[in-house]
Coordinates of C-alpha atoms in Angstrom, one line a residue:
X1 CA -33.1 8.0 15.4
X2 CA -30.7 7.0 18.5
X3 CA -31.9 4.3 20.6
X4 CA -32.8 5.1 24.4
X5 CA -29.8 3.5 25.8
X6 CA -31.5 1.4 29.4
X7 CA -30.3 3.7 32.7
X8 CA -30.5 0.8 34.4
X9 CA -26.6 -0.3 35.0
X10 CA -26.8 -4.0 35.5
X11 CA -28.9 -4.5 32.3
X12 CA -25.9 -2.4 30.4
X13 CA -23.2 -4.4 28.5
X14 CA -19.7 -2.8 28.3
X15 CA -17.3 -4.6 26.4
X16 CA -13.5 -3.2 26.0
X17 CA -11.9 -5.5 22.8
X18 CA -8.5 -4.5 23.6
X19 CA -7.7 -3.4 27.3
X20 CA -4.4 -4.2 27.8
X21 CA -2.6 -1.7 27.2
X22 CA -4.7 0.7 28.8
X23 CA -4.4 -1.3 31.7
X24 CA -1.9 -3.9 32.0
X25 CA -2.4 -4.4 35.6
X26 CA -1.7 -0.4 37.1
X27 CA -4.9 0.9 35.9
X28 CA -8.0 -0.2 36.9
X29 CA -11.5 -0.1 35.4
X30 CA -13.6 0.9 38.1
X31 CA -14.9 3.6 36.6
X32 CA -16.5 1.7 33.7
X33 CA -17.7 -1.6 36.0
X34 CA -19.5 1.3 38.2
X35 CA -21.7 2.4 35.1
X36 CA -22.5 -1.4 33.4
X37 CA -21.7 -5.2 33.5
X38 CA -17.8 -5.0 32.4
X39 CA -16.4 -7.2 30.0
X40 CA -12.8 -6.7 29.3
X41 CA -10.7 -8.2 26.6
X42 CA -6.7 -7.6 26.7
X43 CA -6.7 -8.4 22.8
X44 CA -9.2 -9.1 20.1
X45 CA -8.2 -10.2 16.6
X46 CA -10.4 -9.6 13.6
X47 CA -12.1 -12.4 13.2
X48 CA -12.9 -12.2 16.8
X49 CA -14.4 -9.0 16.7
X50 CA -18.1 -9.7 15.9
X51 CA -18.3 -13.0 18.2
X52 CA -16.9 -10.9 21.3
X53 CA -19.3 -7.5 20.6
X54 CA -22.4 -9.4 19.6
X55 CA -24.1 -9.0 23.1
X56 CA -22.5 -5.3 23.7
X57 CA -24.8 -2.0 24.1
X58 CA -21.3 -0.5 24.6
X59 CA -18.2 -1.1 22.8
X60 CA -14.5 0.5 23.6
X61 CA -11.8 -0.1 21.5
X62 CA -8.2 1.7 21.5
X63 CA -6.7 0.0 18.1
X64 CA -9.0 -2.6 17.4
X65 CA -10.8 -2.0 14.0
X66 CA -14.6 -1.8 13.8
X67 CA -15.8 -2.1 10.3
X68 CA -18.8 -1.1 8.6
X69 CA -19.5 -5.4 8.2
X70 CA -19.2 -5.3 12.0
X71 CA -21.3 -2.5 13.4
X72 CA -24.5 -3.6 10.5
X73 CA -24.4 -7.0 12.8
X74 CA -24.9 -5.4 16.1
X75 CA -28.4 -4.8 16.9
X76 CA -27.9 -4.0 20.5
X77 CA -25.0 -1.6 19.8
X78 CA -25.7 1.8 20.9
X79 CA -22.3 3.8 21.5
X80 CA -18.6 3.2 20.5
X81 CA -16.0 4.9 22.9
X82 CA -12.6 4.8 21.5
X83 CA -9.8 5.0 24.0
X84 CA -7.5 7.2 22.1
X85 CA -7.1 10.1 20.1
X86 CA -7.3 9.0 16.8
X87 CA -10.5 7.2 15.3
X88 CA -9.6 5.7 11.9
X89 CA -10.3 2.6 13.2
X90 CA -14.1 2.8 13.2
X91 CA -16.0 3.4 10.2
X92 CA -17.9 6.7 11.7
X93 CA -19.8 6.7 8.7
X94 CA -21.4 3.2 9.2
X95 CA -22.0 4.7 12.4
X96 CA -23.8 7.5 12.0
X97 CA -26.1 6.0 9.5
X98 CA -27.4 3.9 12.7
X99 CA -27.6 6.7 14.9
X100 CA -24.5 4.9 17.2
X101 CA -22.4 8.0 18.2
X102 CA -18.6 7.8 18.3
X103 CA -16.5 9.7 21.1
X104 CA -12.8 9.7 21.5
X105 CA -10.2 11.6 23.8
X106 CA -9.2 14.5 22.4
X107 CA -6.8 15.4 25.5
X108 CA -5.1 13.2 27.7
X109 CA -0.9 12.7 26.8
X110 CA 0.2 16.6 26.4
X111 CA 2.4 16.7 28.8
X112 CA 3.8 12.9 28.5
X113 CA 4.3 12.9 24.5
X114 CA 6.0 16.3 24.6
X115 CA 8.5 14.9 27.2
X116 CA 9.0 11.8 25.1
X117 CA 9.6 14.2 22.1
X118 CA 12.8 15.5 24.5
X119 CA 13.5 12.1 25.6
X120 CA 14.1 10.8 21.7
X121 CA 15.9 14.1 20.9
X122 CA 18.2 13.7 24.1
X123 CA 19.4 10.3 22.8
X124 CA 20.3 11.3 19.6
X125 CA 22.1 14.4 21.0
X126 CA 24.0 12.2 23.5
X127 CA 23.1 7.9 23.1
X128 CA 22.7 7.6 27.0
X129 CA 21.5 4.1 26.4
X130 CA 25.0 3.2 24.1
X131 CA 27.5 4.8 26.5
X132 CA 26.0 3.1 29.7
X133 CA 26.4 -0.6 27.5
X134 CA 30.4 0.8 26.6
X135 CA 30.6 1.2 30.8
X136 CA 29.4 -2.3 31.4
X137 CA 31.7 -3.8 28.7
X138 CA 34.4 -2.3 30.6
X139 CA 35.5 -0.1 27.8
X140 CA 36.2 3.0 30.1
X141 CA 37.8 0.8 32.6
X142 CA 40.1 0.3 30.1
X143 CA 40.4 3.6 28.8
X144 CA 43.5 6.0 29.4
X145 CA 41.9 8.8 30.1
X146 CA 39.3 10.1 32.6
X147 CA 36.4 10.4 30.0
X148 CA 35.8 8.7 26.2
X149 CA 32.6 9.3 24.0
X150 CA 32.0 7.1 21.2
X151 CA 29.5 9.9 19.1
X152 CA 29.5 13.3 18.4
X153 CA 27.7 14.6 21.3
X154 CA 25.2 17.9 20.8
X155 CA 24.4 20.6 23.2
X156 CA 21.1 22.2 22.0
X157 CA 20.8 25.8 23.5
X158 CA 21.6 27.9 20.1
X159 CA 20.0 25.6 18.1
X160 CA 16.4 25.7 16.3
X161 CA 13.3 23.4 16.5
X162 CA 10.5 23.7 13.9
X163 CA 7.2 21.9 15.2
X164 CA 4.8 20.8 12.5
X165 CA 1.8 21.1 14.0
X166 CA 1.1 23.5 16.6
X167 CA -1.4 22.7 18.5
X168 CA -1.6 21.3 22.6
X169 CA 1.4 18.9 21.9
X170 CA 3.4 21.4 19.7
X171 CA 3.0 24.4 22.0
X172 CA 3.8 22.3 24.9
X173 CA 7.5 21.0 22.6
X174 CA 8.2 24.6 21.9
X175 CA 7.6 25.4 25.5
X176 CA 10.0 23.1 26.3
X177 CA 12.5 23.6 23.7
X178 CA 12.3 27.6 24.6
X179 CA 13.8 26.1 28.2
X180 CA 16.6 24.6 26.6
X181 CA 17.6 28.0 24.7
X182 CA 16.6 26.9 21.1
X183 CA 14.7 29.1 19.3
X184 CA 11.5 28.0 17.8
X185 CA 9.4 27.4 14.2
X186 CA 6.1 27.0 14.1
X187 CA 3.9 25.4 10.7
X188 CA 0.3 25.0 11.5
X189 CA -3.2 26.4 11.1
X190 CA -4.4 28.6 14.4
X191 CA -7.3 26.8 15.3
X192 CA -7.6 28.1 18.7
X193 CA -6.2 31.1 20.9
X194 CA -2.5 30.9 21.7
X195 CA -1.7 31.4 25.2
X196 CA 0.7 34.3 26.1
X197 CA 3.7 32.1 26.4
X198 CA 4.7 32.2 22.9
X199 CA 8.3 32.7 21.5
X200 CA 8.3 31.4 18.0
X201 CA 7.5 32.1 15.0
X202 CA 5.0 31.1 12.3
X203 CA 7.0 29.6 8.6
X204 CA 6.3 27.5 6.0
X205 CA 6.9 23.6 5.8
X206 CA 9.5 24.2 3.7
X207 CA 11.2 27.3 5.5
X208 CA 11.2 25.0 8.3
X209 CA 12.7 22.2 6.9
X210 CA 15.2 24.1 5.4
X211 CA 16.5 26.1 8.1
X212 CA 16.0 24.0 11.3
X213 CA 18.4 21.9 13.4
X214 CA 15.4 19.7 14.5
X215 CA 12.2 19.1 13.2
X216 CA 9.4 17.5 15.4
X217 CA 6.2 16.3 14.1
X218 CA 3.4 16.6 16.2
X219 CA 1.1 16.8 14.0
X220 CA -2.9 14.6 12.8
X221 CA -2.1 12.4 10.0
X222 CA -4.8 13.1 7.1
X223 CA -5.5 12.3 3.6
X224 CA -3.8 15.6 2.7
X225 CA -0.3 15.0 4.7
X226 CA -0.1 11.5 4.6
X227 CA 3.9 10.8 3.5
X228 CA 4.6 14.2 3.3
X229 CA 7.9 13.8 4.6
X230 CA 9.6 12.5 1.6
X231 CA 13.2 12.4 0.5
X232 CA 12.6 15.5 -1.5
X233 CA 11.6 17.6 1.3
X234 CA 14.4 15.7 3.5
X235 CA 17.4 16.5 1.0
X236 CA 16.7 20.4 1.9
X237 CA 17.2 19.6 5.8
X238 CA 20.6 20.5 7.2
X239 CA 23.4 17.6 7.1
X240 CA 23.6 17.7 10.8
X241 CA 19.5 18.2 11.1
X242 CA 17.6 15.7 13.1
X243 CA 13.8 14.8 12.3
X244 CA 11.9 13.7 15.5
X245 CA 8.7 11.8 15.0
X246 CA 6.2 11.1 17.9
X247 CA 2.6 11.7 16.2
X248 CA 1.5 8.9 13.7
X249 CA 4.1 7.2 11.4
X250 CA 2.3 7.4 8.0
X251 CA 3.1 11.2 7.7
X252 CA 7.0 9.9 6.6
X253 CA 7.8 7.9 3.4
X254 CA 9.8 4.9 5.5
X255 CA 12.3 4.3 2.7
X256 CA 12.9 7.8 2.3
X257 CA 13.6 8.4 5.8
X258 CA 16.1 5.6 5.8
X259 CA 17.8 6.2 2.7
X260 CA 18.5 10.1 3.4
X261 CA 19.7 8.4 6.7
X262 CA 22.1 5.8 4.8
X263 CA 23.4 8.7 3.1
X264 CA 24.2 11.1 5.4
X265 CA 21.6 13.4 3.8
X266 CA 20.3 14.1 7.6
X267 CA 22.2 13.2 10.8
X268 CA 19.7 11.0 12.6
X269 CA 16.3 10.2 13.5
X270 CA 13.9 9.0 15.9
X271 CA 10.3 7.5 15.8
X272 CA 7.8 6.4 18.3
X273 CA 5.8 5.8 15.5
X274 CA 5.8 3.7 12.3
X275 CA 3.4 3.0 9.7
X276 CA 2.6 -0.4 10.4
X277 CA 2.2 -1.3 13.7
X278 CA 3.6 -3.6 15.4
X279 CA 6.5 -2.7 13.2
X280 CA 7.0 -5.0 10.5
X281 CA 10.6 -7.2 10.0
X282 CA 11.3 -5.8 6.6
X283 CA 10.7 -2.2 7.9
X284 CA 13.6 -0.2 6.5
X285 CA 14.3 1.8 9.1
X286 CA 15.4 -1.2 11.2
X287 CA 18.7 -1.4 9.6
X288 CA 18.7 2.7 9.3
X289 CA 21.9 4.5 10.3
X290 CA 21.3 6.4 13.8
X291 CA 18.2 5.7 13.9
X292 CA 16.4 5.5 17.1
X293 CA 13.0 3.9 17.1
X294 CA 10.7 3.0 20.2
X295 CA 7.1 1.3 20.1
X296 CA 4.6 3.8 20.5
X297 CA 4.9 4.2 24.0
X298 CA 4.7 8.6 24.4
X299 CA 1.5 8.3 25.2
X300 CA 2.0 5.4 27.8
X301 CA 2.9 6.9 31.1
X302 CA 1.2 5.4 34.0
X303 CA -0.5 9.2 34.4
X304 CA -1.8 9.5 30.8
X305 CA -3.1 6.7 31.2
X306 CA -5.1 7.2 34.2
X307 CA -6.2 10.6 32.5
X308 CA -7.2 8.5 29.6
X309 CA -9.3 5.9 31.9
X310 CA -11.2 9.0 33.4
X311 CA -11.9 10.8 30.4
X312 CA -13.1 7.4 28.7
X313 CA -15.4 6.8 31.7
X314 CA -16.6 10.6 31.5
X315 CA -17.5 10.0 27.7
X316 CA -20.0 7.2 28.7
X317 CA -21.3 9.0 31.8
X318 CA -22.0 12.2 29.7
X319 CA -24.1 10.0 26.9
X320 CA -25.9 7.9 29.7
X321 CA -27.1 10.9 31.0
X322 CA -28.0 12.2 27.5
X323 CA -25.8 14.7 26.9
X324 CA -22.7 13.2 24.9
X325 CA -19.4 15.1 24.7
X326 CA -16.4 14.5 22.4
X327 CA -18.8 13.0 19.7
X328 CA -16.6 12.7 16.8
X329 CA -19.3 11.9 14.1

């Protein structure tokens, strides 16, 4: 049976274990301090984790891991809000065998992790950020002609994007990809209606991989896809094929990747997402060829993260007032 949770706000104990990047300063937690007594951590290491929660009747956590050993020790605990999409890192189970629900945000970063889809794709087409450094080390002051380029640059109108995984993210890629005059591929399950905007068309993993010019992956990582992309499935990709990656970086086999990259199997890659994070140093696709890889940051505009804030806050307000809403458990 769930505990009555006290609807009195000052006697309610909210503690965030890793609020900093959520807000690093732009993005205030009014919202939250309005409903309890706030307690915000900017990090929390493991062995931290039961100390700073011991006191908590709420707990929020974006990446911070709360094990099974954690929540058994945590008599007061009587909700767990995580601040993201994905919830791996609480043991729902453990949970839900104490009656603690477990929300999340299902919707928050469409529109800013299909633009930083574009934004990795429009490097590799045209290395912006390595043609401004050639200006500044005054290699086209001292160039003969009017214009140099030191890559092969790509114009994409013509060419084809298959999306693995079609859901808010992956319609809102294609959407954007249909602007830019590439046709589209589609490899999902329908689990919910398609709105009318829809050129594409549905294929298989492997017709996609096959026949597209870039591959996007925008997809949950489960038990069943987990290192799917492997150097098998990336030796039928084109030669001049890209593979974008801006969902979770355990649905790619790392040395795989980089290896089909060393060889010239596949033309380039980029990743906002590895599968250890913060990226470890022996991380093979650090010393990848043209490979492009950022730090988990498509989800990070200042606007997702307000939507983020709110829809965190509305998760607690909705199970304070006893109805609770994105329960994941």
């Amino acid at each position: 049976m769930r505990k009555e949770i006290p609807m009195i706000k000052e006697k309610i104990k909210i503690v965030v274990l890793d609020g900093y990047c959520l807000n690093p300063g732009d993005n205030p937690w009014d919202e939250f301090s309005a409903l309890g007594t706030l307690e915000v951590f900017e990090r929390t290491g493991h062995n931290e984790v039961l100390e700073r929660s011991l006191d908590a009747d709420i707990l929020l956590t974006n990446k911070t891991p709360i094990a099974k050993d954690v929540i058994a020790k945590l008599p007061k605990l009587q909700y767990i809000g995580v601040l993201a999409t994905g919830y791996n890192i609480v043991d729902v189970d453990a949970a839900r065998r104490r009656g603690i629900p477990v929300t999340n945000i299902p919707i928050y970063g469409t529109d800013s992790v299909a633009q930083f889809v574009f934004a990795l794709l429009l490097e590799l087409c045209h290395h912006v950020g390595n043609h401004h450094r050639a200006v500044c080390e005054g290699k086209w002051t001292s160039c003969p002609d009017f214009s140099f380029w030191d890559t092969d640059l790509v114009e994409l109108c013509g060419k084809s994007m298959a999306i693995i995984g079609f859901g808010r993210i992956g319609r809102r890629v294609g959407e954007i990809a249909h602007a830019f005059g590439m046709s589209v591929m589609a490899v999902d399950i329908v689990t919910e209606v398609i709105p009318d905007y829809t050129p594409f068309s549905w294929v298989s993993i492997d017709c996609a991989f096959q026949n597209a010019d870039i591959v996007s992956l925008n997809c949950p990582q489960t038990t069943e896809n987990e290192g799917f992309v492997n150097l098998k499935l990336l030796e039928t990709m084109k030669k001049n094929a890209f593979l974008i990656n801006a969902s979770r970086g355990g649905l790619i086999q790392e040395h795989d990747l980089a290896e089909a990259l060393n060889k010239g199997i596949i033309a380039g890659a980029a990743v906002d997402v590895v599968s250890f994070e913060p990226i470890r140093e022996d991380n093979p696709l650090l010393r990848a060829k043209n490979c492009i890889i950022t730090p988990h940051i498509a989800w990070a505009s200042l606007e997702a993260r307000k939507r983020l804030m709110k829809a965190g806050a509305d998760n607690l307000k909705a199970f304070l007032s006893g109805s609770p809403i994105n329960v994941v458990d």
